[in-house]
Amino acid sequence: MKSINWSASDLEAFSALAQTRHFTRAAERCHLSQSAFSQKIRRMEDSLGARLFERSTRQVSLTPEGEVFAEDVLRIEGELRQALAQLRDLAQCRTGRVAVAALPSVAAVWMPALIARWRALHPQVTVTLHDTLAHAGLALLREGRVDLAITAGGDLREFDTEVLMTEPYWLVCRADHPLAAREAVTLAGLVGEEVIHLSRGSSVRQHLEHVPQVQGLRASPLEVEHLATLAALVAQGLGVTLVPELTLFHFRQAGLAAVPLDEPSLARPIVLARRKGRALSAAAQAFQALLREAPLAVRPVR
Amino acid sequence: MKSINWSASDLEAFSALAQTRHFTRAAERCHLSQSAFSQKIRRMEDSLGARLFERSTRQVSLTPEGEVFAEDVLRIEGELRQALAQLRDLAQCRTGRVAVAALPSVAAVWMPALIARWRALHPQVTVTLHDTLAHAGLALLREGRVDLAITAGGDLREFDTEVLMTEPYWLVCRADHPLAAREAVTLAGLVGEEVIHLSRGSSVRQHLEHVPQVQGLRASPLEVEHLATLAALVAQGLGVTLVPELTLFHFRQAGLAAVPLDEPSLARPIVLARRKGRALSAAAQAFQALLREAPLAVRPVR
DNA sequence: GTCAATTACGTTCTCCGTAAGGATG
DNA sequence: CATCCTTACGGAGAACGTAATTGAC
């Protein structure tokens, strides 16, 4: 009546015998010798203090207790199998979900191709993309609503971070502007230009405000919330503007020109943030790996 | 990444660590050395190809995959425990049910005390008692509606049988009948008496019809279905009757007397019948054991 | 420096396979 | 007598414990 350590193979052996009602065939199904199989069943019965099978040398059948047990075992076996399979699938990114928050510019320029690659690699893993401003993205991360946040600047001390890429700025001006034809410009070359800024809530503006040389430029009294508006103002000839590379797609229109700003100090870091002390899911790890190689593939041109 | 044979102790170890988040304490809970415990967890992770826990030497926490698995494991562990417990309970007659069919006389005379003993021994095991005539009882047995049938005679070839007791017959007559005072009578001593029989459907009558000496007696033209009617007819002085011992309780009334019939050949066997080739449940086995000793305790007196 | 998890290594013990035994039709 | 389950016995490998090692705070 000694207690044994019930294992999946025990359950399997039991249900094989319950179904076949034949030791030899059940043993084959379990890839065991008939003798070992017999011992296995015997050990189970001993540990329970109950016969599970009624056997003569010619006939094997379940006892009433065995029948009750058979139902339970069949169910439990399936659940265990399913739990293990689910775990394997999660670990191998054959199923699961990953949620990412990204700045709108990142979401619009960088993510689409990346998500396309992701879907090719892991078609069964759901990706949820939140295109949010920096603050909102970090809030989602803090609450655990997303696994990863891609942001720029801000107070990131509560998170684990890594810089994915540093994003250069570009000058945007009218196509007929004297600077439009230049290969590159510097901040010094912008003295006298009227610069239209985004409003103070934007991460771009916050970044620019920390750069003394930008403070030295002439700021337009105009301040807008949206890049589309900014493009229209510049197109109208009301000034020029400075924007990070990833936002350039807003300015690809007739009448506007973009010129690289040759100011390494101004490049803004695009940061990947994770919750501190929290392990990433396998899917999130895989997505992160993709993020790390992706910047190499992204080179927006003028 | 080698596959292991998942056992109950593995699930237990996992859930212990998931709850305590501390290897040393979880190992204690599982009665394992901390080292063995650590290896156990490692083997599980290896076999899954997935980390279940995120550990530093100071901090242990579940990975996202581990959390998913934890829910499953907790449920499965409980179900396995419950299935094993239920089986043990069934085997030890700590729960369960047993159904018995018995002749009305057996049910009325023998069963009540026996069931009382049963309930003292196995209070949680439900007993269903069907007090049926022989034919109906065997039908219930054949259909598997009862585990055991207690009957007398009939065609029992399709069942496994054993004789529980052989029941002597008694003469029942008026108290003022000449034979009433006798210590015992024989069939020969009944010549000339008018004997009232039960109707041909009863097992008693069928049994008596196979005894030549009874055929030699003078049969009353009266035939009744019920023993109570029979008692009334005898009390009225319309004849005497022959009944098995277990039915005597119907005749314990003023004006009637019962005299042992000293005819071993007439004793009718009370038979316990089981379905052939079917194992009995533990509860049914225990009930059967009680039945086997019970006849010794039953000695109805005059 | 202490606490806690991992690694190393020798040992124990479970479990399996081969082979002999026994029961049943 | 053939089939099929059980018992006997020896061996391989899994799992455990002690002890040394590594790592974090």
XYZ file of C-alpha atoms (C1' of nucleotides) in Angstrom:
654
model
C 0.000 0.000 0.000
C 3.030 2.244 -0.445
C 2.364 5.599 -2.025
C 3.792 6.180 -5.472
C 4.532 9.334 -7.334
C 1.844 9.446 -9.997
C 3.195 10.414 -13.346
C 1.830 11.165 -16.766
C 3.037 7.776 -17.954
C 1.021 6.125 -15.197
C -2.116 7.871 -16.311
C -1.309 6.961 -19.877
C -0.787 3.317 -18.976
C -4.027 3.214 -17.059
C -6.066 4.729 -19.832
C -4.406 2.518 -22.433
C -5.409 -0.555 -20.488
C -8.841 0.837 -19.772
C -9.387 1.256 -23.493
C -7.776 -1.877 -24.872
C -8.575 -4.151 -21.919
C -5.556 -6.124 -22.967
C -2.212 -5.958 -21.182
C -0.080 -6.955 -24.133
C -1.588 -4.492 -26.566
C -1.726 -1.676 -24.016
C 1.938 -2.300 -23.222
C 2.797 -1.984 -26.892
C 0.896 1.256 -27.149
C 2.950 2.585 -24.244
C 6.223 1.271 -25.682
C 6.787 -0.905 -22.653
C 7.439 -4.577 -22.190
C 4.370 -6.450 -21.146
C 6.018 -7.291 -17.862
C 6.942 -3.724 -17.026
C 3.438 -2.679 -17.907
C 1.955 -5.263 -15.603
C 4.158 -4.076 -12.770
C 3.138 -0.500 -13.443
C -0.530 -1.311 -13.109
C 0.178 -3.369 -10.047
C 2.064 -0.520 -8.376
C -0.831 1.824 -9.005
C -3.307 -0.575 -7.517
C -1.082 -1.204 -4.535
C -0.663 2.460 -3.847
C -4.405 2.956 -3.944
C -5.271 -0.131 -2.012
C -7.857 -0.848 -4.674
C -8.086 -3.078 -7.678
C -8.596 -1.074 -10.833
C -8.906 -4.028 -13.182
C -10.495 -7.416 -12.890
C -8.339 -9.879 -14.740
C -8.327 -13.496 -15.547
C -5.727 -14.721 -18.004
C -8.370 -14.454 -20.693
C -10.345 -11.431 -19.723
C -9.475 -7.952 -18.504
C -12.121 -5.504 -17.395
C -12.436 -2.436 -15.237
C -13.709 -2.727 -11.714
C -16.495 -0.311 -10.779
C -13.894 1.821 -8.990
C -11.705 1.630 -12.072
C -14.520 2.930 -14.223
C -15.003 5.926 -11.980
C -11.269 6.579 -12.047
C -11.119 6.152 -15.816
C -13.342 9.158 -16.400
C -11.205 11.328 -14.159
C -7.967 10.096 -15.662
C -9.098 10.680 -19.200
C -9.998 14.248 -18.371
C -6.886 14.993 -16.333
C -4.581 13.425 -18.890
C -6.045 15.671 -21.560
C -5.756 18.763 -19.429
C -2.163 18.045 -18.564
C -1.311 17.405 -22.176
C -3.012 20.626 -23.170
C -1.295 22.669 -20.479
C 2.107 21.394 -21.534
C 1.351 21.961 -25.188
C 0.174 25.489 -24.518
C 3.328 26.219 -22.584
C 5.499 24.848 -25.362
C 3.595 26.909 -27.892
C 3.996 30.041 -25.817
C 7.702 29.423 -25.404
C 8.158 28.853 -29.113
C 5.973 31.799 -30.101
C 3.576 29.467 -31.784
C 0.825 31.218 -29.890
C 0.496 34.148 -27.525
C 0.253 37.898 -27.659
C 2.551 40.831 -27.353
C 1.540 44.438 -26.778
C 3.698 47.388 -27.712
C 3.290 51.105 -27.251
C 5.094 53.313 -29.727
C 5.268 56.995 -30.552
C 3.004 57.816 -33.473
C 5.943 58.478 -35.746
C 7.553 55.185 -34.849
C 4.242 53.436 -35.214
C 3.686 54.916 -38.641
C 7.152 54.662 -40.137
C 8.903 51.825 -38.469
C 6.292 49.437 -37.173
C 4.377 48.513 -40.320
C 7.254 46.735 -42.018
C 8.387 45.261 -38.729
C 4.972 43.881 -37.956
C 4.814 42.423 -41.434
C 8.064 40.586 -40.741
C 6.706 39.510 -37.367
C 3.601 38.043 -38.875
C 5.676 36.076 -41.310
C 7.740 34.676 -38.448
C 4.971 34.141 -35.881
C 1.600 34.205 -37.603
C -0.253 32.900 -34.553
C 1.009 35.530 -32.140
C -1.225 38.549 -31.791
C 0.487 41.930 -31.812
C -1.293 44.857 -30.253
C 0.179 48.166 -31.242
C -0.698 51.307 -29.293
C 0.314 54.449 -31.130
C 0.481 56.861 -28.240
C 2.426 59.911 -27.197
C 5.369 59.309 -24.916
C 3.576 59.881 -21.652
C 0.608 57.684 -22.445
C 2.842 54.897 -23.682
C 4.793 54.840 -20.456
C 1.564 54.811 -18.482
C 0.483 51.691 -20.371
C 3.832 50.106 -19.642
C 3.643 50.997 -15.963
C 0.237 49.348 -15.681
C 1.432 46.248 -17.476
C -0.952 46.866 -20.363
C 1.938 46.635 -22.804
C 5.104 44.570 -22.710
C 7.298 47.148 -24.387
C 7.183 50.889 -24.945
C 9.095 52.740 -27.621
C 9.506 56.335 -26.658
C 11.908 59.255 -26.735
C 13.200 60.927 -23.606
C 11.074 61.620 -20.563
C 11.754 60.323 -17.079
C 12.668 56.677 -17.598
C 14.331 55.936 -14.273
C 11.581 53.584 -13.205
C 12.109 51.422 -16.296
C 14.794 49.295 -17.867
C 15.819 51.027 -21.048
C 17.980 50.667 -24.065
C 18.565 52.989 -26.992
C 17.336 51.449 -30.214
C 18.614 54.195 -32.500
C 19.438 57.874 -32.426
C 17.301 59.792 -34.737
C 18.740 62.826 -36.555
C 16.735 65.992 -37.078
C 15.903 67.521 -40.431
C 15.158 71.030 -41.511
C 11.885 71.412 -43.355
C 11.387 74.517 -45.488
C 9.727 75.619 -48.693
C 11.165 74.107 -51.845
C 11.998 77.619 -53.066
C 13.824 78.465 -49.848
C 17.537 79.251 -50.258
C 18.483 76.339 -47.987
C 16.321 73.798 -49.847
C 19.030 72.840 -52.269
C 21.721 72.250 -49.649
C 23.081 68.794 -48.977
C 23.007 69.502 -45.282
C 22.676 72.399 -42.880
C 23.836 73.178 -39.373
C 22.052 75.054 -36.613
C 24.488 77.895 -37.095
C 23.304 78.148 -40.682
C 19.736 78.741 -39.506
C 20.357 81.987 -37.692
C 17.774 84.486 -38.814
C 15.264 81.886 -39.897
C 11.904 81.940 -38.209
C 11.370 78.486 -36.688
C 7.875 77.170 -36.098
C 7.688 74.763 -33.171
C 5.282 72.159 -32.007
C 3.510 72.944 -28.760
C 5.248 72.353 -25.468
C 3.424 69.094 -24.772
C 5.147 67.214 -27.547
C 8.244 65.120 -26.927
C 9.926 66.761 -29.881
C 9.554 70.196 -28.372
C 10.719 69.021 -24.975
C 13.793 67.562 -26.561
C 14.579 70.730 -28.509
C 14.163 72.917 -25.459
C 17.175 71.284 -23.862
C 19.442 72.314 -26.717
C 20.959 75.801 -26.174
C 21.710 76.380 -29.833
C 18.062 75.938 -30.688
C 17.108 78.447 -28.025
C 19.278 80.926 -29.853
C 17.163 80.765 -32.988
C 14.236 83.005 -33.693
C 11.058 81.218 -32.630
C 7.883 81.888 -34.512
C 4.958 82.988 -32.378
C 3.045 80.163 -34.041
C 2.821 76.874 -32.148
C 0.760 73.937 -33.320
C -0.213 70.508 -32.098
C -0.098 68.500 -35.261
C 2.572 67.862 -37.809
C 0.119 68.198 -40.673
C -0.634 71.722 -39.551
C 3.058 72.423 -39.272
C 3.568 71.265 -42.851
C 0.856 73.582 -44.065
C 2.337 76.565 -42.227
C 5.769 75.939 -43.648
C 4.335 75.452 -47.128
C 2.657 78.784 -46.752
C 6.066 80.384 -46.185
C 5.456 81.327 -42.561
C 8.765 79.848 -41.451
C 10.835 76.717 -41.349
C 10.790 73.879 -38.819
C 12.976 71.211 -37.275
C 11.626 67.706 -37.000
C 12.994 64.224 -36.264
C 13.628 61.979 -39.204
C 10.780 59.598 -38.480
C 8.218 62.376 -38.913
C 9.377 63.294 -42.366
C 6.597 61.382 -44.051
C 4.273 64.209 -43.002
C 6.236 66.625 -45.152
C 6.571 64.703 -48.361
C 4.533 67.000 -50.513
C 5.080 69.366 -53.428
C 6.422 72.717 -52.369
C 8.295 71.447 -49.331
C 11.893 70.330 -48.956
C 13.721 68.455 -46.206
C 17.436 68.909 -45.517
C 19.506 66.818 -43.114
C 20.578 68.709 -40.025
C 24.214 67.941 -39.408
C 24.100 68.199 -35.632
C 24.914 64.949 -33.845
C 24.205 66.596 -30.509
C 20.646 67.110 -31.581
C 19.925 63.502 -32.540
C 17.256 62.202 -30.252
C 17.483 58.694 -28.835
C 14.620 56.336 -29.578
C 14.367 54.270 -26.439
C 12.926 50.859 -25.757
C 11.519 50.680 -22.232
C 10.575 47.603 -20.171
C 9.182 47.240 -16.689
C 11.962 46.803 -14.196
C 12.220 43.386 -12.577
C 9.597 41.901 -14.844
C 10.456 39.088 -17.164
C 9.350 39.414 -20.755
C 7.178 36.767 -22.316
C 8.810 34.699 -25.022
C 6.777 36.595 -27.586
C 7.887 39.939 -26.168
C 11.507 38.775 -26.187
C 11.211 37.780 -29.803
C 9.601 41.091 -30.658
C 12.351 42.919 -28.836
C 14.959 41.002 -30.781
C 13.272 42.095 -33.978
C 13.267 45.701 -32.766
C 16.983 45.557 -32.112
C 17.839 44.569 -35.641
C 15.172 46.628 -37.315
C 16.811 50.098 -37.086
C 19.513 48.836 -39.383
C 16.926 48.241 -42.014
C 15.276 51.626 -41.726
C 16.921 54.457 -43.590
C 14.342 56.998 -44.634
C 15.675 59.044 -47.512
C 15.168 62.628 -48.351
C 15.342 19.954 -24.022
C 14.823 16.286 -23.204
C 11.292 15.280 -22.432
C 10.583 14.222 -18.898
C 7.835 12.171 -17.421
C 5.730 14.701 -15.574
C 4.718 13.517 -12.173
C 2.511 14.723 -9.383
C 5.596 15.701 -7.407
C 6.711 17.887 -10.297
C 3.429 19.721 -10.313
C 3.609 20.014 -6.559
C 7.129 21.402 -6.711
C 6.146 23.911 -9.363
C 3.135 25.173 -7.484
C 5.063 25.321 -4.221
C 7.652 27.548 -5.838
C 5.010 29.562 -7.632
C 3.385 30.280 -4.298
C 6.383 30.815 -2.052
C 8.681 32.295 -4.690
C 11.507 30.985 -2.601
C 13.487 27.852 -3.465
C 14.525 26.994 0.069
C 11.078 27.275 1.577
C 9.399 25.540 -1.337
C 11.919 22.704 -1.039
C 11.054 22.306 2.632
C 7.372 22.199 1.854
C 8.082 19.375 -0.596
C 10.366 17.538 1.832
C 13.280 17.824 -0.537
C 16.767 19.199 -0.208
C 17.097 22.621 -1.725
C 19.516 21.243 -4.266
C 17.243 18.458 -5.411
C 14.435 20.944 -5.652
C 16.471 23.281 -7.796
C 17.352 20.429 -10.137
C 13.713 19.437 -10.355
C 12.655 22.882 -11.482
C 15.543 22.996 -13.909
C 14.549 19.669 -15.457
C 11.038 20.892 -15.973
C 12.214 24.047 -17.666
C 14.635 22.111 -19.834
C 11.988 19.700 -20.947
C 9.712 22.567 -21.912
C 12.376 24.686 -23.485
C 10.981 27.576 -21.506
C 11.906 29.386 -18.346
C 9.147 29.155 -15.791
C 10.794 31.316 -13.170
C 12.891 34.434 -13.308
C 15.480 34.182 -10.583
C 18.284 36.174 -9.201
C 19.827 34.971 -5.952
C 17.630 37.474 -4.181
C 14.424 37.351 -6.094
C 12.293 34.607 -7.603
C 9.290 35.353 -9.751
C 7.179 33.686 -12.385
C 7.752 34.417 -16.030
C 4.641 35.298 -18.036
C 4.639 31.732 -19.394
C 5.032 30.442 -15.850
C 1.991 32.390 -14.746
C -0.120 30.865 -17.471
C 1.159 27.430 -16.540
C 0.568 28.060 -12.844
C -3.161 28.386 -13.335
C -3.305 25.128 -15.246
C -1.115 23.310 -12.774
C -3.102 24.450 -9.790
C -6.280 23.166 -11.354
C -4.824 19.891 -12.591
C -3.087 19.193 -9.315
C -6.369 19.617 -7.493
C -8.239 17.396 -9.906
C -5.648 14.657 -9.662
C -5.650 14.848 -5.898
C -9.413 14.694 -5.863
C -9.568 11.755 -8.269
C -7.111 9.790 -6.172
C -8.921 10.669 -2.973
C -12.250 9.656 -4.430
C -10.801 6.348 -5.529
C -9.339 5.713 -2.095
C -12.638 6.572 -0.502
C -14.498 4.235 -2.805
C -12.039 1.434 -2.116
C -12.315 1.935 1.617
C -16.089 2.278 1.564
C -15.810 5.790 2.857
C -18.143 6.796 0.075
C -20.114 5.119 -2.674
C -23.363 3.306 -3.129
C -24.562 -0.260 -3.198
C -27.894 -1.480 -4.501
C -29.493 -4.745 -3.420
C -32.631 -6.529 -4.459
C -34.168 -8.837 -1.903
C -37.320 -10.869 -1.553
C -39.872 -9.006 0.506
C -39.524 -11.449 3.370
C -35.768 -11.096 3.389
C -36.100 -7.355 3.079
C -38.479 -7.187 6.005
C -36.895 -9.667 8.381
C -33.260 -9.795 7.638
C -32.282 -6.554 6.034
C -33.285 -3.982 8.646
C -30.799 -5.124 11.280
C -28.187 -5.741 8.634
C -28.569 -2.289 7.176
C -28.328 -0.829 10.639
C -24.992 -2.607 11.088
C -23.951 -1.398 7.656
C -24.677 2.181 8.459
C -22.628 1.918 11.607
C -19.704 0.559 9.599
C -20.012 2.739 6.484
C -22.193 5.738 7.236
C -21.276 7.501 3.993
C -22.196 4.656 1.683
C -25.711 4.779 0.354
C -27.649 1.529 0.372
C -30.566 1.150 -1.990
C -32.808 -1.742 -1.076
C -35.332 -3.040 -3.604
C -37.874 -5.323 -1.975
C -39.041 -7.218 -5.013
C -40.291 -10.653 -5.897
C -37.737 -13.094 -7.196
C -38.268 -12.426 -10.873
C -38.177 -8.661 -10.626
C -35.063 -8.769 -8.480
C -33.207 -10.846 -11.037
C -34.311 -8.475 -13.770
C -32.770 -5.582 -11.861
C -29.590 -7.577 -11.456
C -29.481 -8.481 -15.118
C -29.757 -4.821 -16.089
C -27.059 -3.816 -13.650
C -29.500 -1.755 -11.616
C -28.496 -3.636 -8.484
C -25.156 -5.110 -7.447
C -26.618 -8.070 -5.605
C -29.898 -9.943 -5.579
C -31.152 -12.131 -2.776
C -33.654 -14.602 -4.046
C -34.878 -18.145 -3.724
C -34.783 -20.600 -6.585
C -35.666 -19.699 -10.143
C -33.368 -20.079 -13.105
C -30.045 -18.753 -11.915
C -27.752 -20.211 -14.541
C -26.921 -16.830 -15.990
C -25.657 -15.622 -12.604
C -22.958 -16.401 -10.115
C -24.681 -17.712 -7.039
C -24.050 -18.853 -3.527
C -26.414 -20.142 -0.894
C -26.583 -17.812 2.059
C -28.788 -20.012 4.225
C -31.377 -22.722 3.910
C -34.630 -21.660 5.316
C -36.864 -24.231 7.041
C -40.624 -24.231 6.611
C -43.155 -23.860 9.359
C -46.679 -25.001 9.756
C -49.093 -22.216 10.584
C -52.444 -23.165 12.091
C -55.017 -21.870 14.558
C -53.830 -21.746 18.136
C -56.601 -24.152 19.058
C -55.576 -26.643 16.389
C -54.456 -30.049 17.674
C -51.029 -29.601 16.139
C -50.466 -26.137 17.619
C -48.946 -27.450 20.802
C -46.467 -29.778 19.110
C -42.727 -29.114 19.280
C -42.428 -30.015 15.637
C -44.373 -31.690 12.897
C -43.566 -33.635 9.742
C -45.290 -33.624 6.384
C -46.558 -37.110 7.144
C -48.249 -35.698 10.203
C -50.217 -33.288 8.068
C -52.145 -35.840 6.075
C -55.785 -34.946 6.120
C -55.182 -31.273 6.829
C -56.490 -28.809 4.302
C -53.520 -26.717 3.181
C -54.028 -23.210 1.831
C -51.382 -22.202 -0.697
C -50.152 -18.990 -2.104
C -50.854 -18.442 -5.769
C -48.657 -20.058 -8.383
C -46.723 -16.884 -9.087
C -45.007 -16.845 -5.754
C -41.570 -18.342 -5.248
C -42.843 -20.156 -2.173
C -45.482 -21.970 -4.170
C -43.063 -22.798 -6.951
C -40.715 -24.294 -4.423
C -43.422 -26.365 -2.755
C -44.672 -27.702 -6.062
C -41.434 -29.525 -6.565
C -41.854 -31.526 -3.371
C -43.823 -34.736 -3.939
C -44.852 -35.129 -0.326
C -46.529 -31.751 -0.422
C -48.386 -32.748 -3.565
C -49.784 -35.597 -1.557
C -51.506 -33.286 0.890
C -55.046 -32.024 0.500
C -54.896 -28.612 -1.156
C -57.513 -26.042 -0.287
C -59.343 -24.557 -3.263
C -58.403 -21.197 -1.827
C -55.310 -19.499 -3.262
C -54.210 -16.015 -2.314
C -51.574 -13.531 -3.279
C -50.673 -12.030 0.027
C -49.458 -13.496 3.259
C -51.693 -11.211 5.280
C -54.705 -12.700 3.552
C -53.341 -16.138 4.171
C -53.045 -15.372 7.866
C -56.623 -14.221 7.991
C -57.867 -17.355 6.256
C -55.996 -19.624 8.630
C -57.184 -17.628 11.630
C -60.720 -18.126 10.398
C -60.142 -21.877 10.544
C -60.326 -22.457 6.805
C -57.166 -24.546 6.809
C -53.496 -24.569 7.683
C -50.563 -23.378 5.637
C -46.867 -23.953 5.095
C -44.586 -20.966 4.938
C -40.836 -20.301 5.054
C -39.399 -19.124 8.305
C -38.693 -15.596 7.163
C -42.378 -14.938 6.517
C -43.446 -15.881 10.016
C -43.687 -12.282 11.115
C -46.906 -12.082 9.134
C -48.453 -14.676 11.408
C -47.500 -13.387 14.803
C -50.985 -12.650 16.003
C -53.396 -13.921 18.626
C -55.216 -17.024 17.534
C -52.435 -18.336 15.294
C -49.620 -20.748 16.067
C -46.465 -21.674 14.150
C -44.826 -25.063 14.459
C -41.430 -26.003 12.981
C -41.669 -28.406 10.095
C -39.070 -31.063 10.577
C -38.394 -31.713 6.910
C -34.831 -30.879 5.854
C -35.695 -31.729 2.263
C -38.187 -28.919 2.256
C -35.809 -26.188 3.438
C -35.508 -23.640 0.715
C -32.145 -22.111 -0.160
C -31.825 -18.340 0.087
C -29.456 -17.484 -2.709
C -27.184 -14.538 -3.292
C -26.851 -13.818 -7.005
C -24.271 -11.666 -8.815
C -23.782 -10.835 -12.460
C -21.385 -13.255 -14.051
C -18.016 -11.862 -15.056
C -18.695 -8.537 -13.410
C -16.527 -7.331 -10.585
C -18.276 -6.055 -7.507
C -17.584 -2.579 -6.229
C -15.760 -2.394 -2.932
C -18.990 -1.361 -1.286
C -20.836 -4.320 -2.785
C -18.072 -6.655 -1.662
C -18.320 -5.330 1.859
C -22.079 -5.685 1.790
C -21.731 -9.214 0.522
C -19.340 -10.011 3.353
C -21.901 -8.749 5.809
C -24.564 -10.897 4.163
C -22.411 -13.970 4.540
C -22.062 -13.608 8.268
C -25.526 -12.256 8.868
C -27.512 -15.544 8.620
C -25.707 -16.733 11.715
C -27.153 -13.854 13.635
C -30.717 -14.371 12.473
C -32.668 -17.010 14.323
C -36.324 -16.160 14.283
C -38.067 -17.937 17.111
C -41.506 -19.378 17.300
C 30.006 38.947 4.720
C 25.772 36.677 4.431
C 22.082 34.599 2.160
C 20.376 31.998 -1.622
C 20.503 29.517 -5.887
C 23.469 26.513 -8.862
C 26.888 22.977 -9.883
C 29.606 18.675 -8.756
C 29.660 14.152 -7.371
C 28.702 9.888 -5.051
C 24.756 7.094 -3.702
C 20.271 5.253 -3.514
C 16.268 3.541 -5.437
C 12.806 3.362 -8.824
C 11.629 1.299 -12.944
C 12.511 -1.461 -16.974
C 13.720 -5.792 -19.599
C 14.727 -10.781 -19.874
C 13.287 -14.988 -18.422
C 10.795 -18.280 -15.761
C 6.246 -19.376 -13.630
C 1.323 -20.178 -13.422
C -3.495 -20.053 -14.769
C -7.187 -20.507 -18.138
C -9.717 -21.989 -22.121
C -0.953 -26.738 -25.553
C -1.187 -22.045 -26.614
C -2.091 -17.603 -24.766
C -1.685 -14.193 -21.533
C -0.823 -12.292 -17.018
C 2.386 -12.514 -12.956
C 6.677 -13.130 -10.422
C 11.861 -13.205 -10.044
C 16.016 -11.044 -10.723
C 19.606 -8.199 -12.445
C 20.945 -3.820 -14.499
C 20.578 1.116 -16.179
C 19.382 5.553 -15.242
C 16.843 8.988 -12.832
C 16.649 11.518 -8.722
C 18.267 12.635 -4.205
C 21.602 14.414 -0.588
C 26.073 16.424 0.874
C 29.197 19.675 -0.130
C 31.552 23.054 -2.838
C 30.711 27.166 -5.964
C 28.828 31.245 -7.747
C 26.302 35.453 -7.426
C 23.601 39.314 -5.485
C 22.943 42.656 -1.934
